[in-house]
Amino acid sequence: MYKVLIVEDEDLICKGLRYNYEWNKLDCVVIGEENNGKDGLKAIREFRPDIVITDIRMPLMSGLEMIQEASEEYDFSSIIISGYDEFELAKKAIQLGVCEYLIKPLDYDQLDLALQRAKTWLEARRNYERN
């Protein structure tokens, strides 16, 4: 099972993702949820998720700052969900190696594809490190 951490400051979206999506169909399990980047960073360090799904703009620390800091310490795949369709944010996400940048409202078919890409990226990275 792939461990997924959700970091999203909008409670409705966070709970909706956690409880309305069929995680097990993609061999995933949600191991936690946080509502700001600082707590998300702590959770990444503590739980070492395989995949982090995060908003960009959140209190205390942005999702991009969280990903940047955490990725210096630990390998994981990341998926951005954002209400902002801004080129500069997407460009920064690409520079950080984000697997997917999804725009709210979230479509679960898009999330399926994003999770598949995140898993593929993670497996390729792990295979590379073993060789």
Coordinates of N, CA and C in Angstrom, one line a residue:
M1 N 0.8 -1.2 0.0 CA 0.0 0.0 0.0 C 0.9 1.3 0.0
Y2 N 0.5 2.2 -0.8 CA 1.2 3.5 -0.8 C 0.6 4.4 0.2
K3 N 1.4 5.0 1.0 CA 1.0 5.9 2.1 C 0.8 7.3 1.6
V4 N -0.4 7.9 1.8 CA -0.7 9.2 1.3 C -1.0 10.2 2.4
L5 N -0.4 11.3 2.3 CA -0.6 12.4 3.3 C -1.3 13.5 2.6
I6 N -2.4 14.0 3.1 CA -3.2 15.2 2.5 C -2.9 16.4 3.4
V7 N -2.4 17.5 2.7 CA -2.2 18.8 3.4 C -3.0 19.8 2.6
E8 N -4.1 20.2 3.3 CA -5.1 21.1 2.6 C -5.7 21.9 3.7
D9 N -5.8 23.3 3.5 CA -6.3 24.1 4.6 C -7.9 24.2 4.5
E10 N -8.5 23.8 3.4 CA -9.9 23.9 3.3 C -10.5 22.5 3.8
D11 N -11.1 22.6 5.0 CA -11.5 21.4 5.7 C -12.5 20.5 4.8
L12 N -13.4 21.1 4.1 CA -14.3 20.4 3.2 C -13.6 19.6 2.1
I13 N -12.6 20.2 1.5 CA -11.9 19.5 0.5 C -11.0 18.4 1.1
C14 N -10.4 18.7 2.2 CA -9.6 17.7 2.9 C -10.4 16.4 3.3
K15 N -11.5 16.7 4.0 CA -12.4 15.6 4.4 C -13.0 14.9 3.2
G16 N -13.4 15.6 2.2 CA -13.9 15.0 1.0 C -12.9 14.1 0.3
L17 N -11.7 14.5 0.2 CA -10.6 13.7 -0.3 C -10.5 12.4 0.5
R18 N -10.4 12.6 1.8 CA -10.1 11.4 2.7 C -11.2 10.4 2.7
Y19 N -12.5 10.9 2.7 CA -13.6 10.0 2.9 C -14.5 9.7 1.7
N20 N -14.3 10.4 0.6 CA -15.2 10.2 -0.5 C -14.5 9.6 -1.7
Y21 N -13.2 9.4 -1.6 CA -12.4 8.8 -2.7 C -12.1 7.4 -2.3
E22 N -12.1 6.5 -3.3 CA -11.8 5.1 -3.1 C -10.3 4.8 -3.2
W23 N -9.5 5.1 -2.1 CA -8.1 5.0 -2.1 C -7.6 3.5 -2.4
N24 N -8.3 2.6 -1.8 CA -7.8 1.2 -1.9 C -7.8 0.7 -3.4
K25 N -8.6 1.3 -4.3 CA -8.7 0.8 -5.7 C -7.3 1.1 -6.3
L26 N -6.5 2.0 -5.8 CA -5.2 2.3 -6.4 C -4.1 1.9 -5.4
D27 N -4.4 1.0 -4.5 CA -3.5 0.5 -3.5 C -2.9 1.6 -2.7
C28 N -3.7 2.5 -2.2 CA -3.3 3.6 -1.4 C -4.1 3.7 -0.1
V29 N -3.5 4.3 0.9 CA -4.2 4.5 2.2 C -3.7 5.9 2.7
V30 N -4.7 6.6 3.2 CA -4.4 7.9 3.7 C -3.9 7.7 5.2
I31 N -2.7 8.2 5.4 CA -2.1 8.1 6.8 C -2.3 9.3 7.6
G32 N -2.8 10.4 7.1 CA -2.9 11.6 7.8 C -3.4 12.8 7.0
E33 N -3.8 13.8 7.7 CA -4.2 15.0 7.0 C -3.8 16.2 7.9
E34 N -3.3 17.3 7.3 CA -2.9 18.5 8.0 C -3.5 19.7 7.3
N35 N -3.6 20.8 8.0 CA -4.2 21.9 7.4 C -3.3 23.1 7.2
N36 N -2.0 22.9 7.3 CA -1.1 24.0 6.9 C 0.3 23.4 6.6
G37 N 1.1 24.1 5.9 CA 2.4 23.6 5.5 C 3.4 23.2 6.6
K38 N 3.4 24.0 7.7 CA 4.3 23.6 8.8 C 3.9 22.3 9.4
D39 N 2.6 22.1 9.7 CA 2.2 20.8 10.2 C 2.4 19.7 9.2
G40 N 2.2 20.0 7.9 CA 2.5 19.0 6.8 C 3.9 18.6 6.8
L41 N 4.8 19.5 7.0 CA 6.3 19.2 7.0 C 6.6 18.3 8.2
K42 N 6.0 18.6 9.3 CA 6.2 17.7 10.5 C 5.7 16.3 10.2
A43 N 4.5 16.2 9.6 CA 3.9 14.9 9.3 C 4.8 14.1 8.3
I44 N 5.3 14.8 7.3 CA 6.2 14.2 6.3 C 7.4 13.6 7.0
R45 N 8.0 14.3 7.9 CA 9.2 13.8 8.6 C 8.8 12.7 9.5
E46 N 7.6 12.7 10.1 CA 7.2 11.7 11.1 C 6.7 10.4 10.4
F47 N 5.8 10.6 9.4 CA 5.2 9.4 8.8 C 5.8 8.9 7.5
R48 N 6.7 9.7 6.9 CA 7.4 9.3 5.7 C 6.4 8.8 4.6
P49 N 5.5 9.6 4.1 CA 4.5 9.1 3.1 C 5.2 8.9 1.8
D50 N 4.5 8.1 1.0 CA 5.0 7.8 -0.4 C 4.5 9.0 -1.3
I51 N 3.3 9.5 -1.0 CA 2.7 10.5 -1.8 C 2.1 11.6 -0.9
V52 N 2.4 12.9 -1.3 CA 1.8 14.0 -0.6 C 0.9 14.8 -1.5
I53 N -0.3 14.9 -1.1 CA -1.2 15.8 -1.9 C -1.4 17.1 -1.1
T54 N -1.1 18.2 -1.8 CA -1.2 19.4 -1.0 C -1.7 20.6 -1.9
D55 N -2.3 21.5 -1.2 CA -2.7 22.8 -1.7 C -1.4 23.7 -1.8
I56 N -1.4 24.7 -2.6 CA -0.3 25.6 -2.7 C -0.4 26.7 -1.6
R57 N -1.5 27.4 -1.6 CA -1.6 28.5 -0.6 C -2.3 28.1 0.6
M58 N -1.5 28.1 1.7 CA -2.0 27.7 3.0 C -1.4 28.6 4.1
P59 N -1.9 28.6 5.3 CA -1.3 29.4 6.4 C 0.0 28.8 6.8
L60 N 0.9 29.7 7.3 CA 2.2 29.4 8.0 C 3.3 29.0 7.0
M61 N 3.0 28.2 6.0 CA 4.0 27.7 5.0 C 3.2 27.2 3.8
S62 N 3.6 27.7 2.6 CA 2.9 27.2 1.4 C 3.2 25.8 1.1
G63 N 2.4 25.2 0.3 CA 2.7 23.8 -0.2 C 4.0 23.6 -0.9
L64 N 4.3 24.7 -1.7 CA 5.6 24.6 -2.4 C 6.8 24.7 -1.5
E65 N 6.7 25.6 -0.5 CA 7.8 25.7 0.5 C 7.9 24.3 1.2
M66 N 6.8 23.8 1.6 CA 6.8 22.5 2.3 C 7.5 21.4 1.5
I67 N 7.1 21.3 0.2 CA 7.6 20.3 -0.7 C 9.1 20.5 -0.8
Q68 N 9.5 21.7 -1.0 CA 11.0 22.0 -1.2 C 11.8 21.6 0.0
E69 N 11.3 22.0 1.2 CA 12.1 21.7 2.4 C 12.1 20.2 2.6
A70 N 10.9 19.5 2.5 CA 10.8 18.1 2.8 C 11.6 17.2 1.8
S71 N 11.6 17.7 0.5 CA 12.3 16.9 -0.5 C 13.8 16.9 -0.4
E72 N 14.3 17.8 0.4 CA 15.8 17.9 0.7 C 16.2 16.8 1.7
E73 N 15.2 16.2 2.4 CA 15.4 15.2 3.4 C 14.9 13.8 3.1
Y74 N 13.9 13.8 2.2 CA 13.2 12.5 2.0 C 12.5 12.5 0.6
D75 N 12.5 11.3 0.0 CA 11.9 11.1 -1.3 C 10.4 10.8 -1.2
F76 N 9.6 11.5 -1.9 CA 8.2 11.2 -2.0 C 7.7 11.8 -3.3
S77 N 6.5 11.3 -3.8 CA 5.9 12.0 -4.9 C 4.9 13.0 -4.4
S78 N 4.7 14.1 -5.2 CA 3.8 15.1 -4.7 C 2.8 15.5 -5.8
I79 N 1.6 15.8 -5.4 CA 0.6 16.2 -6.3 C 0.0 17.6 -5.7
I80 N 0.0 18.6 -6.5 CA -0.6 19.9 -6.1 C -2.1 19.9 -6.5
I81 N -2.9 20.4 -5.6 CA -4.3 20.7 -5.9 C -4.4 22.2 -5.5
S82 N -4.9 23.0 -6.5 CA -4.9 24.4 -6.3 C -6.1 25.1 -6.9
G83 N -6.6 26.2 -6.3 CA -7.6 27.0 -7.0 C -7.0 28.0 -7.9
Y84 N -5.7 28.0 -8.0 CA -5.0 29.0 -8.8 C -4.4 28.4 -10.1
D85 N -4.8 28.9 -11.2 CA -4.2 28.4 -12.5 C -3.2 29.5 -12.9
E86 N -2.1 29.5 -12.2 CA -1.1 30.6 -12.5 C 0.1 29.9 -13.0
F87 N 0.7 30.5 -14.1 CA 1.8 29.9 -14.7 C 3.0 29.8 -13.8
E88 N 3.3 30.9 -13.0 CA 4.5 31.0 -12.2 C 4.4 29.9 -11.1
L89 N 3.2 29.6 -10.5 CA 3.1 28.6 -9.5 C 3.3 27.2 -10.1
A90 N 2.8 27.0 -11.3 CA 3.0 25.7 -12.0 C 4.5 25.5 -12.4
K91 N 5.1 26.6 -12.8 CA 6.5 26.5 -13.1 C 7.4 26.1 -11.9
K92 N 7.1 26.8 -10.8 CA 7.8 26.4 -9.6 C 7.6 25.0 -9.2
A93 N 6.3 24.5 -9.3 CA 6.0 23.1 -9.0 C 6.8 22.2 -9.9
I94 N 6.9 22.5 -11.1 CA 7.7 21.6 -12.0 C 9.2 21.6 -11.6
Q95 N 9.7 22.7 -11.2 CA 11.1 22.8 -10.8 C 11.3 22.0 -9.6
L96 N 10.3 21.8 -8.7 CA 10.4 21.0 -7.5 C 10.1 19.5 -7.8
G97 N 9.8 19.2 -9.0 CA 9.5 17.8 -9.3 C 8.1 17.3 -9.0
V98 N 7.2 18.2 -8.9 CA 5.8 17.8 -8.6 C 5.3 16.9 -9.7
C99 N 4.6 15.8 -9.4 CA 4.1 14.9 -10.5 C 2.9 15.4 -11.2
E100 N 2.1 16.2 -10.5 CA 0.9 16.7 -11.2 C 0.4 18.0 -10.5
Y101 N -0.2 18.8 -11.3 CA -0.8 20.1 -10.8 C -2.3 20.1 -11.2
L102 N -3.1 19.9 -10.2 CA -4.6 19.8 -10.5 C -5.3 21.0 -10.0
I103 N -6.3 21.5 -10.8 CA -7.0 22.7 -10.5 C -8.3 22.3 -9.8
K104 N -8.7 23.0 -8.7 CA -10.0 22.8 -8.0 C -11.1 23.4 -8.9
P105 N -12.3 22.9 -8.9 CA -12.7 21.7 -8.2 C -12.1 20.4 -8.7
L106 N -11.7 19.5 -7.8 CA -11.0 18.3 -8.2 C -11.9 17.3 -8.8
D107 N -11.4 16.7 -9.9 CA -12.1 15.7 -10.6 C -11.4 14.4 -10.2
Y108 N -12.2 13.4 -9.8 CA -11.6 12.1 -9.3 C -10.9 11.3 -10.4
D109 N -11.4 11.5 -11.6 CA -10.7 10.8 -12.7 C -9.3 11.4 -12.9
Q110 N -9.2 12.7 -12.8 CA -7.9 13.3 -12.9 C -7.0 12.9 -11.7
L111 N -7.6 12.7 -10.5 CA -6.9 12.3 -9.4 C -6.4 10.9 -9.6
D112 N -7.2 10.0 -10.2 CA -6.8 8.6 -10.5 C -5.5 8.7 -11.3
L113 N -5.5 9.4 -12.4 CA -4.3 9.5 -13.3 C -3.1 10.1 -12.5
A114 N -3.4 11.2 -11.7 CA -2.3 11.8 -11.0 C -1.6 10.8 -10.0
L115 N -2.5 10.0 -9.3 CA -1.9 9.0 -8.4 C -1.1 7.9 -9.1
Q116 N -1.6 7.5 -10.3 CA -0.9 6.5 -11.1 C 0.5 7.1 -11.5
R117 N 0.5 8.3 -11.9 CA 1.8 9.0 -12.2 C 2.7 9.1 -11.0
A118 N 2.2 9.5 -9.9 CA 3.0 9.6 -8.7 C 3.6 8.3 -8.3
K119 N 2.8 7.2 -8.4 CA 3.3 5.9 -8.0 C 4.4 5.4 -9.0
T120 N 4.2 5.7 -10.3 CA 5.2 5.3 -11.3 C 6.5 6.1 -11.1
W121 N 6.4 7.4 -10.8 CA 7.5 8.2 -10.5 C 8.3 7.7 -9.3
L122 N 7.6 7.3 -8.2 CA 8.2 6.9 -7.0 C 8.9 5.5 -7.2
E123 N 8.2 4.6 -8.0 CA 8.9 3.3 -8.3 C 10.1 3.5 -9.1
A124 N 10.1 4.4 -10.1 CA 11.3 4.6 -10.9 C 12.4 5.1 -10.1
R125 N 12.1 6.0 -9.2 CA 13.1 6.6 -8.3 C 13.7 5.6 -7.4
R126 N 12.8 4.7 -6.8 CA 13.3 3.7 -5.9 C 14.2 2.6 -6.7
N127 N 13.8 2.3 -7.9 CA 14.6 1.3 -8.7 C 15.9 1.9 -9.1
Y128 N 15.9 3.2 -9.4 CA 17.2 3.9 -9.7 C 18.1 3.9 -8.5
E129 N 17.6 4.1 -7.3 CA 18.4 4.1 -6.1 C 19.0 2.8 -5.7
R130 N 18.2 1.7 -6.1 CA 18.7 0.3 -5.8 C 19.8 -0.1 -6.7
N131 N 19.9 0.5 -7.9 CA 20.9 0.1 -8.9 C 22.1 1.0 -8.8

